[in-house]
Short mmCIF file of C-alpha atoms and ligand atoms in Angstrom, two decimals:
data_model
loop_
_atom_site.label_atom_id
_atom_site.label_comp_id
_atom_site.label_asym_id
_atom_site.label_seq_id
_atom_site.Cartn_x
_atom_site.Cartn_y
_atom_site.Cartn_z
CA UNK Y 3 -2.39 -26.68 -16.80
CA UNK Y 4 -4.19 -23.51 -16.22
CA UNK Y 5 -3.73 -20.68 -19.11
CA UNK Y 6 -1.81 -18.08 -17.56
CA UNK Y 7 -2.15 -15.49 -20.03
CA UNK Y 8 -6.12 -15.26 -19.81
CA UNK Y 9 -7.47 -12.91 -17.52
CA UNK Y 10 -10.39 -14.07 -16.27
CA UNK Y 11 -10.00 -17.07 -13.74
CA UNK Y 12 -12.14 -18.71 -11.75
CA UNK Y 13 -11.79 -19.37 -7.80
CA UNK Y 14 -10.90 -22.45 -8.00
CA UNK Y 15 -7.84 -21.97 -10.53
CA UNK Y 16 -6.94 -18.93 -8.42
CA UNK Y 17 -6.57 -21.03 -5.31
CA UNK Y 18 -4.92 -23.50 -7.64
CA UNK Y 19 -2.42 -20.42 -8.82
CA UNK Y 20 -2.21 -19.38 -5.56
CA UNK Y 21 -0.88 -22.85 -3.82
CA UNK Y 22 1.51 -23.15 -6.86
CA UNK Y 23 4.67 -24.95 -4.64
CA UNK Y 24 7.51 -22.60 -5.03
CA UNK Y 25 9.80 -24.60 -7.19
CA UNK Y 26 7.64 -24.66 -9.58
CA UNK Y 27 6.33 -20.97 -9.52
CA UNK Y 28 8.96 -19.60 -11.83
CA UNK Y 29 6.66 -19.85 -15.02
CA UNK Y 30 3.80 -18.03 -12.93
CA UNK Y 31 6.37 -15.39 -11.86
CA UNK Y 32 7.62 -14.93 -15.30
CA UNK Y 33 4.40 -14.67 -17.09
CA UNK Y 34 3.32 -11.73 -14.85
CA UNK Y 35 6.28 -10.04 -15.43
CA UNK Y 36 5.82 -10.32 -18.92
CA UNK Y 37 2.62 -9.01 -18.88
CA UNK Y 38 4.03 -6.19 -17.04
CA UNK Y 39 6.41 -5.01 -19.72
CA UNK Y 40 4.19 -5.80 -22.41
CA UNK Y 41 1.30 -3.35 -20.89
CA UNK Y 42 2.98 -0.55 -18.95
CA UNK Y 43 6.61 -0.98 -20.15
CA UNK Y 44 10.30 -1.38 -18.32
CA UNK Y 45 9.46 1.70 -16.30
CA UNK Y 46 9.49 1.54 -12.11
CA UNK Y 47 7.79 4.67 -10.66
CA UNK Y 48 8.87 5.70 -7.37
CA UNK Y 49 6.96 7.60 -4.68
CA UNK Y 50 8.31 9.58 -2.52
CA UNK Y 51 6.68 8.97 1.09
CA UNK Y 52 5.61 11.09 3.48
CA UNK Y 53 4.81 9.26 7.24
CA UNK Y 54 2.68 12.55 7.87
CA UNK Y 55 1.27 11.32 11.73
CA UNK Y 56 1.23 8.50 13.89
CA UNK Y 57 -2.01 9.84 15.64
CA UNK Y 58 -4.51 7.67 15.02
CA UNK Y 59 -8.54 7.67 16.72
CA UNK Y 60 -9.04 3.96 15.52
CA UNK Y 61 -7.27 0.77 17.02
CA UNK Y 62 -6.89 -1.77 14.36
CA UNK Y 63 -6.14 -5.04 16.19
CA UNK Y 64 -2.88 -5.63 14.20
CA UNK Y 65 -1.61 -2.40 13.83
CA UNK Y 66 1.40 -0.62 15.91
CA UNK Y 67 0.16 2.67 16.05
CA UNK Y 68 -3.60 2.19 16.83
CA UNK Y 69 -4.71 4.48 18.78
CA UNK Y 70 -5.37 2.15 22.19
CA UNK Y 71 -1.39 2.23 22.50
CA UNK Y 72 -0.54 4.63 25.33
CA UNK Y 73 3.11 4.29 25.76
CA UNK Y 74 4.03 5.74 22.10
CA UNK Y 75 4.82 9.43 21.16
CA UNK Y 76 2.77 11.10 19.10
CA UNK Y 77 3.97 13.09 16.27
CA UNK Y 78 2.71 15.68 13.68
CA UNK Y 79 5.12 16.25 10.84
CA UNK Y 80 6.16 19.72 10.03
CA UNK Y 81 5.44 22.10 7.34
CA UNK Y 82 9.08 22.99 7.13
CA UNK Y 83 9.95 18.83 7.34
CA UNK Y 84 7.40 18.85 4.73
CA UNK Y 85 8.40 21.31 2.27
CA UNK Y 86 11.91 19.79 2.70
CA UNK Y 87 10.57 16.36 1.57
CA UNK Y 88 8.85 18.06 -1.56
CA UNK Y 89 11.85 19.76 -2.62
CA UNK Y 90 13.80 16.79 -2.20
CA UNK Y 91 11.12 14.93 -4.15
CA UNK Y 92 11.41 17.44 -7.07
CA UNK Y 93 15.12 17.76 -7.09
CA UNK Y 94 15.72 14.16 -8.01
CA UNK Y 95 13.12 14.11 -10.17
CA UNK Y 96 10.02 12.15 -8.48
CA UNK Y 97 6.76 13.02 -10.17
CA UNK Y 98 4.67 11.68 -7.30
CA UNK Y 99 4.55 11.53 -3.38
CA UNK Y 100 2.68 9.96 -0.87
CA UNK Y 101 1.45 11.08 2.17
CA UNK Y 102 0.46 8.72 4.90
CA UNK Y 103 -0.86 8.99 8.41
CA UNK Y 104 -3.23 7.21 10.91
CA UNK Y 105 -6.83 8.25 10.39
CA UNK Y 106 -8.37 11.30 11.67
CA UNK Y 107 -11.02 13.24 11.06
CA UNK Y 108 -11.29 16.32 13.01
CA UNK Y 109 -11.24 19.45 10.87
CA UNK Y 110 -7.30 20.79 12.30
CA UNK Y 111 -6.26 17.37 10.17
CA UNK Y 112 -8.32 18.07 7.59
CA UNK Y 113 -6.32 21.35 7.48
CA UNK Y 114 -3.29 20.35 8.05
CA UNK Y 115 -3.58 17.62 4.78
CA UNK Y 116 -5.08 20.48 2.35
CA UNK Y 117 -2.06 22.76 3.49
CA UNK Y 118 0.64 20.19 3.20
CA UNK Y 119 -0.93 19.15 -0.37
CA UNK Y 120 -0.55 23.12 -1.26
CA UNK Y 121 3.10 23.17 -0.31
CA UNK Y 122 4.02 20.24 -2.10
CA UNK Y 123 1.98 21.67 -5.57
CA UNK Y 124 3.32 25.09 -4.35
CA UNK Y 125 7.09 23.32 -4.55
CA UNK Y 126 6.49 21.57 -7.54
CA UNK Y 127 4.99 23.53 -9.64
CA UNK Y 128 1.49 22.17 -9.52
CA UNK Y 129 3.74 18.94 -11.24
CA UNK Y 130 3.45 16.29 -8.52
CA UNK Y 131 0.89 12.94 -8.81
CA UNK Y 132 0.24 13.13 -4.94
CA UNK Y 133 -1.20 9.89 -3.32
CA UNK Y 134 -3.21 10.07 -0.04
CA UNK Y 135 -3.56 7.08 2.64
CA UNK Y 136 -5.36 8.65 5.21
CA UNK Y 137 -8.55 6.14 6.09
CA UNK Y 138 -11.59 6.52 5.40
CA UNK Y 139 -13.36 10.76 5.03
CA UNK Y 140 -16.72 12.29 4.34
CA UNK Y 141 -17.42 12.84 0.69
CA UNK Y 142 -16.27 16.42 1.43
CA UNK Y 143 -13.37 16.38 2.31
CA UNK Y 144 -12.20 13.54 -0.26
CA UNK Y 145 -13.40 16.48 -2.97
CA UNK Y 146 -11.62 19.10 -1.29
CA UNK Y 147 -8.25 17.43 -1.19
CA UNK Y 148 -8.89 16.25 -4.76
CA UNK Y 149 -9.48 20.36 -5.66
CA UNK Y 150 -6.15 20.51 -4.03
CA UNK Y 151 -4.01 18.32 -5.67
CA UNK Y 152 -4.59 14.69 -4.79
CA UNK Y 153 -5.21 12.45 -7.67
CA UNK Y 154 -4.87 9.34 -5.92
CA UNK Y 155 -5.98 7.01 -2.61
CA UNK Y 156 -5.00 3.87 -0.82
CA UNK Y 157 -7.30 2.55 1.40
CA UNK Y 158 -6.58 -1.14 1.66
CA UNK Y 159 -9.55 -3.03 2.14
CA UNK Y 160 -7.20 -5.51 4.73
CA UNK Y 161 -9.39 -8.31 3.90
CA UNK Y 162 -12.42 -8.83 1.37
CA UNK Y 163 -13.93 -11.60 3.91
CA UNK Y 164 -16.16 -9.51 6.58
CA UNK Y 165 -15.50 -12.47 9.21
CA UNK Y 166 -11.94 -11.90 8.95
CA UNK Y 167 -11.88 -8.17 9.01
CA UNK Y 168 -13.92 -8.28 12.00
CA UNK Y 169 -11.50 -10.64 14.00
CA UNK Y 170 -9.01 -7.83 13.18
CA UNK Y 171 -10.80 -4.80 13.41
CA UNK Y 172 -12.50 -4.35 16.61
CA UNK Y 173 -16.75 -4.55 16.08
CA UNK Y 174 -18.02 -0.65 15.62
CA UNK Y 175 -19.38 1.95 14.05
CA UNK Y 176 -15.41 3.19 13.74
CA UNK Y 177 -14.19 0.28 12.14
CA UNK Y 178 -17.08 -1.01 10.13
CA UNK Y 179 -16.14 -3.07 7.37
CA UNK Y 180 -19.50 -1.44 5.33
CA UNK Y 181 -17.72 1.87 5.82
CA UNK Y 182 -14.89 0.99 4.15
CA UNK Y 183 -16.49 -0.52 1.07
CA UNK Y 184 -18.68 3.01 1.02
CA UNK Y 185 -15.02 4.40 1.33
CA UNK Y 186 -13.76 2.92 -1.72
CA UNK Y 187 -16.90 3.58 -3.48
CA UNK Y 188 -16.51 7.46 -2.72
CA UNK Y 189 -13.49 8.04 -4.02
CA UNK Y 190 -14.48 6.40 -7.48
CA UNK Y 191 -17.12 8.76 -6.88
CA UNK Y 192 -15.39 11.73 -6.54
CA UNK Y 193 -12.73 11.15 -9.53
CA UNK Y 194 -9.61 9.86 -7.92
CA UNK Y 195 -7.09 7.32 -8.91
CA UNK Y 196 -8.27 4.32 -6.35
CA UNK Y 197 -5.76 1.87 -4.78
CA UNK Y 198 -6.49 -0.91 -2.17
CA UNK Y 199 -5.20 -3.99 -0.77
CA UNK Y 200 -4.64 -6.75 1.50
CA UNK Y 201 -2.40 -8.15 4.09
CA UNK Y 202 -0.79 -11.39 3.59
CA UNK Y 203 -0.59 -14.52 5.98
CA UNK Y 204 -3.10 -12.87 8.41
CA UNK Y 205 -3.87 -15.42 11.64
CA UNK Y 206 -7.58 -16.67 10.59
CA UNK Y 207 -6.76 -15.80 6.85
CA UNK Y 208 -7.03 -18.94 4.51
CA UNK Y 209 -6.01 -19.50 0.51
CA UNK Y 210 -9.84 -19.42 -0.40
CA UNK Y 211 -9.89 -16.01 1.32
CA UNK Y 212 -7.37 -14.96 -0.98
CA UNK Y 213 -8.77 -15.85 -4.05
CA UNK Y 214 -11.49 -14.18 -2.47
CA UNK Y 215 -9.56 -10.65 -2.33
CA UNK Y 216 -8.13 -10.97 -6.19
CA UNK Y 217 -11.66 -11.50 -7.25
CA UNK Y 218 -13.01 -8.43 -4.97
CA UNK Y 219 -10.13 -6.26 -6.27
CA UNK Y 220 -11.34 -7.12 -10.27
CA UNK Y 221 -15.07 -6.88 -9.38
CA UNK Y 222 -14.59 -3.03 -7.72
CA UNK Y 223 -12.37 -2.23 -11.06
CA UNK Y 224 -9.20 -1.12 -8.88
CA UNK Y 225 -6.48 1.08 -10.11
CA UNK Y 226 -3.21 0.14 -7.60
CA UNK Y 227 -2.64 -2.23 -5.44
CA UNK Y 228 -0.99 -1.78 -2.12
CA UNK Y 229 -0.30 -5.65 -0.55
CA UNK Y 230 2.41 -7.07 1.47
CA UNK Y 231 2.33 -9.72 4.46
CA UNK Y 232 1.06 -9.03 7.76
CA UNK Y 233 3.97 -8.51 10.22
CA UNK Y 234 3.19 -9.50 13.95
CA UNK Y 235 3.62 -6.12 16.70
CA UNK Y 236 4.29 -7.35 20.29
CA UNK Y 237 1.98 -4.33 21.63
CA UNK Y 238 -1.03 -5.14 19.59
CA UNK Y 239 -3.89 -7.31 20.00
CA UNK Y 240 -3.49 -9.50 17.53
CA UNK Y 241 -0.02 -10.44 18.88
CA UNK Y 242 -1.56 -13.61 21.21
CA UNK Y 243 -2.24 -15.38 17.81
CA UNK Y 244 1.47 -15.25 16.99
CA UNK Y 245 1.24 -19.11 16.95
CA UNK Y 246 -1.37 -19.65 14.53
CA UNK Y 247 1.08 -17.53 11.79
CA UNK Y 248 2.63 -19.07 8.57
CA UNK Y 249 6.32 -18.79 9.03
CA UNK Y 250 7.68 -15.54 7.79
CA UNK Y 251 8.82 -17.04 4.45
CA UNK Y 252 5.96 -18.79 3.78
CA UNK Y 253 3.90 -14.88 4.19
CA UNK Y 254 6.69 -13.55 2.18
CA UNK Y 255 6.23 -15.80 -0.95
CA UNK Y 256 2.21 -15.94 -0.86
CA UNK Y 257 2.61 -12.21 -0.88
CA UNK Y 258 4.79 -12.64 -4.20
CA UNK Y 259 2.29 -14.92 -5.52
CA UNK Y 260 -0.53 -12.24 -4.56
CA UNK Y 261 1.12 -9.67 -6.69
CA UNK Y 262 2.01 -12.10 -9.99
CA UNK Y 263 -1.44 -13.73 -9.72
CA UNK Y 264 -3.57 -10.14 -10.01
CA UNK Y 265 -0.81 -9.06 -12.87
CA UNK Y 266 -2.06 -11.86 -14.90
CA UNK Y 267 -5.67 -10.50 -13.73
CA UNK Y 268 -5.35 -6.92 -14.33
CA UNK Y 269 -2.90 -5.85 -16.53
CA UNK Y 270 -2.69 -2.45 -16.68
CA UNK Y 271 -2.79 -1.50 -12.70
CA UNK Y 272 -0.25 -0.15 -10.64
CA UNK Y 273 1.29 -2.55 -8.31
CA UNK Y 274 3.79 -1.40 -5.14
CA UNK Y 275 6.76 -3.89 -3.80
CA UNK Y 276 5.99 -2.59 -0.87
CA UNK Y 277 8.13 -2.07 2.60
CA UNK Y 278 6.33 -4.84 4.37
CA UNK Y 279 8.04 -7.12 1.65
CA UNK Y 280 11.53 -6.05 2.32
CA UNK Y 281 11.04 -6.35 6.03
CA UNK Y 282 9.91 -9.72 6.18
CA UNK Y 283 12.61 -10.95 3.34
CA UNK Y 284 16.01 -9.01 2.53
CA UNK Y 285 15.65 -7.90 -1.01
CA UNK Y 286 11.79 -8.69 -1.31
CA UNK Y 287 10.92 -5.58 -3.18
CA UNK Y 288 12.98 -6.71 -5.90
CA UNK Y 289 11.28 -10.04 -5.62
CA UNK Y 290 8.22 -8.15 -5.51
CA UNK Y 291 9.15 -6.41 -8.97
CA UNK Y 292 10.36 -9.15 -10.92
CA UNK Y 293 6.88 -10.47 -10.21
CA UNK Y 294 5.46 -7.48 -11.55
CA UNK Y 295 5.13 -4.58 -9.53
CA UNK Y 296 5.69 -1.41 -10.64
CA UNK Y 297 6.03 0.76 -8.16
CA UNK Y 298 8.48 1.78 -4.87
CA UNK Y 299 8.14 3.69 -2.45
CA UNK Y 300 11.44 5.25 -1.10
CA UNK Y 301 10.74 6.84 2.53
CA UNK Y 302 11.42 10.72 2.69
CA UNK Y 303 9.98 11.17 5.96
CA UNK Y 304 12.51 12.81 8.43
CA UNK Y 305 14.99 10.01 10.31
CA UNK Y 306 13.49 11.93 13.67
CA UNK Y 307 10.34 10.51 12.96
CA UNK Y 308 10.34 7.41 12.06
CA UNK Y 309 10.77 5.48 15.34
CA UNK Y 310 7.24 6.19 15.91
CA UNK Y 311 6.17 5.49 12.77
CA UNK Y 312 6.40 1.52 13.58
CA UNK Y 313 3.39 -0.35 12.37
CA UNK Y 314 5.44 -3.77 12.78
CA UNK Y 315 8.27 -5.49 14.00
CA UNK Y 316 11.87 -4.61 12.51
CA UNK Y 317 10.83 -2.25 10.03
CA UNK Y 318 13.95 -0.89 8.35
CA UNK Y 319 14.56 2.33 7.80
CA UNK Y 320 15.45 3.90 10.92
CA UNK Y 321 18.32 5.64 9.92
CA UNK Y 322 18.44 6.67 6.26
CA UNK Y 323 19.29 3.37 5.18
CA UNK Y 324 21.77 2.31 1.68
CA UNK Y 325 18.79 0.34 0.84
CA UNK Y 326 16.22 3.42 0.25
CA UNK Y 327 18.41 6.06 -1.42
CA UNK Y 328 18.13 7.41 -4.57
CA UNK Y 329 21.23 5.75 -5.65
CA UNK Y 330 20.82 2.50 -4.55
CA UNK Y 331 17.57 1.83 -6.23
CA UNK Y 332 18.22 2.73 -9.10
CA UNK Y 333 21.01 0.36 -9.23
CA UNK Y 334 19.14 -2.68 -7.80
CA UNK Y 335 15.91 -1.90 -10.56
CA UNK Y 336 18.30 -1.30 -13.20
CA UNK Y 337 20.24 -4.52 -12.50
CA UNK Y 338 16.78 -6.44 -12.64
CA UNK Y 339 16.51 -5.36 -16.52
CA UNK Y 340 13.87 -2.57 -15.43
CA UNK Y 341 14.03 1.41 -15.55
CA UNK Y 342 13.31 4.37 -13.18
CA UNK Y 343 10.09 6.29 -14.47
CA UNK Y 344 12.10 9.33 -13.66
CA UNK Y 345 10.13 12.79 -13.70
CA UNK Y 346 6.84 10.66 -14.68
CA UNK Y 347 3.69 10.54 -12.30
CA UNK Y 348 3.39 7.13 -13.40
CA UNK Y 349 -0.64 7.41 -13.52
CA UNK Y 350 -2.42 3.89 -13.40
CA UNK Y 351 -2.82 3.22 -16.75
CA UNK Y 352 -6.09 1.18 -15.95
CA UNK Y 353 -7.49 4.57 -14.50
CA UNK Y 354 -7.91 5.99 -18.15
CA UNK Y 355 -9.04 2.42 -19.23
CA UNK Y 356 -11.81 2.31 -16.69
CA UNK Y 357 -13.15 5.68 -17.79
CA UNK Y 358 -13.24 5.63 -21.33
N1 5AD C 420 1.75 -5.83 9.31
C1 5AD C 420 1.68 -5.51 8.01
N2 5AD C 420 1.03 -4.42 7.54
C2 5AD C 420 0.44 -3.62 8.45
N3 5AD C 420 -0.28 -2.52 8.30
C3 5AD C 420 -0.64 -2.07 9.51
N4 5AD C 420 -0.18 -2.90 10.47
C4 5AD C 420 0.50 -3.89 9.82
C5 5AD C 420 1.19 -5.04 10.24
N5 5AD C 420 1.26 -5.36 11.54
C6 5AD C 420 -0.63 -1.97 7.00
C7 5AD C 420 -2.14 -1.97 6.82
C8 5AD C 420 -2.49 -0.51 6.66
C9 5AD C 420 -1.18 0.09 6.20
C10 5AD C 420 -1.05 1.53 6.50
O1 5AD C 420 -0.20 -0.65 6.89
O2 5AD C 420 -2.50 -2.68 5.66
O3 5AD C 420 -3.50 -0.27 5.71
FE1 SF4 C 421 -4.81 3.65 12.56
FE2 SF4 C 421 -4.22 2.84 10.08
FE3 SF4 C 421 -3.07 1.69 12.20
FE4 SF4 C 421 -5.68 1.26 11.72
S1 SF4 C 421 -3.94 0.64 10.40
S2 SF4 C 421 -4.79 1.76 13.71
S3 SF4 C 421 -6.30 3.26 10.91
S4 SF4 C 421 -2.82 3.80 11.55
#
């Protein structure tokens, strides 16, 4: 029987953890929970999110914006649509956004990102944790949208194992897997609050390579964790090796096990039940945070949008759905014995650890 309230495991017990049959997971599932409350409290944090583009200069073989695909409109958010989304944000009390777009790096983006981070601090009143997932930047430009307002990034390592991320990344300069260790490395750098992550049930992607990510995330001291099961996309690439997937339950519930198994690891990170989770399982977020997670991400970005925005099959959220309103959330999280962080930024806690 393998301790589960020690932090430090080895691979082998984390493959072990990881391959724990499902009936039998409940103790695993509880414990991390436990943990949760015990470091960082009943409190959920959501984040309001902002799908900023769908443009994209790099083709990521499993992704359903990349770049490569022709036949998809492109779309830059506005500043109106996103000074709308900020005051929405502030009027029901979310202390942090996030703002998310395929990766560019020409300087109009650059631009565009420091003057949508100035509305949002300009709507706030300089009182909003802001989040940015937008790839991987020069050293420069991560400080200057730091000196603007962003105290946080997510740039999901997609897998730890360079043989893996190179069967889904096509071989380049672009999408070097070197560049986005560097990546990560730069923004501890430069101050922010750093988040990465994984996808789940991956073709190619074994247990071992798991354990393999949960020890990467504790060696490179992350603060959040972004990680929910890969989702197959008809127009992509990696769509031929539909065949060699887990079945969709099967991704789901490793995905759970992903999130309990690095609570017990690292205590006092953040942790998002993220949209990927809902999509692939009705009511997976709340799965996700009775395993815990501690963070949600409602979607603010504009209904008009969002068809474009697809990155996967069937993800929800097309029209303002029940499931993502203010209302609704707060019911589900407060029916799970859990509280809405409301009007807190909800700042990794294992940020301030790291740096004292
Ligand atoms: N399935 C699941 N997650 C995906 N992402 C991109 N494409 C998919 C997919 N097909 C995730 C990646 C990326 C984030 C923005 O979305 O992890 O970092
Ligand atoms: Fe672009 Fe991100 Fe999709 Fe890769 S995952 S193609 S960087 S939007």
């Amino acid at each position: 029987m393998i301790d589960l309230r020690k932090k430090e495991f080895s691979r082998d017990e984390l493959i072990q953890l990881l391959n724990t049959p499902l009936d039998e997971a409940q103790e695993l599932f509880d414990n991390a929970l436990a943990i949760k409350k015990e470091t960082l409290g009943d409190e959920v944090y959501f984040r309001g999110l902002l799908e900023f583009s769908n443009k994209c200069s790099k083709n990521c073989h499993y992704c359903g914006v990349r770049g490569g695909r022709k036949n998809l409109h492109r779309y830059e958010i506005t500043d109106e649509d996103i000074r709308s989304a900020a005051r929405f944000a502030v009027e029901n009390d979310f202390a942090s956004m996030i703002i998310q777009a395929g990766e560019r790096t020409n300087k109009t983006f650059i631009d565009r990102i420091t003057r949508a981070l100035d509305i949002i601090m300009e709507e706030s009143n300089n009182n909003m944790g802001i989040t940015l997932s937008l790839g991987e930047q020069s050293e420069d430009v991560f400080r200057k949208w730091r000196d603007h307002g962003a105290a946080r990034y997510l740039l999901r390592i997609e897998s730890s194992n360079r043989e893996l991320y190179e069967k889904i990344h096509p071989v380049d300069k672009l999408h070097a897997y070197e560049k986005r260790i560097k990546g990560l490395e730069l923004l501890q750098k430069t101050g922010y609050q750093v988040g990465t992550g994984v996808m789940i049930g991956l073709p190619f992607q074994t247990v071992e390579d798991l354990a393999d990510d949960l020890l990467f995330f504790k060696k490179m001291d992350i603060d959040m964790f972004g990680m929910g099961p890969y989702i197959e996309h008809e127009e992509t690439p990696l769509y031929q090796y539909r065949h060699l997937l887990p079945p969709p339950e099967e991704r789901f519930w490793m995905s759970i096990k992903m999130i309990a198994v690095l609570r017990l690891m690292v205590n006092d990170a953040n942790m998002a039940a993220t949209t990927a989770m809902q999509t692939i399982y009705p009511g997976g977020r709340e799965k996700a945070m009775l395993a815990g997670a501690n963070v949600i991400m409602p979607n603010l970005t504009p209904v008009k949008y969002r068809e474009d925005y697809l990155l996967y099959e069937n993800k929800p959220g097309l029209e303002q759905e029940k499931e993502d309103t203010v209302s609704y959330l707060e019911e589900i999280i407060t029916g799970l014995g859990l509280k809405v962080g409301y009007g807190k930024k909800g700042d990794p806690l294992h940020f301030f650890n790291r740096n004292k």
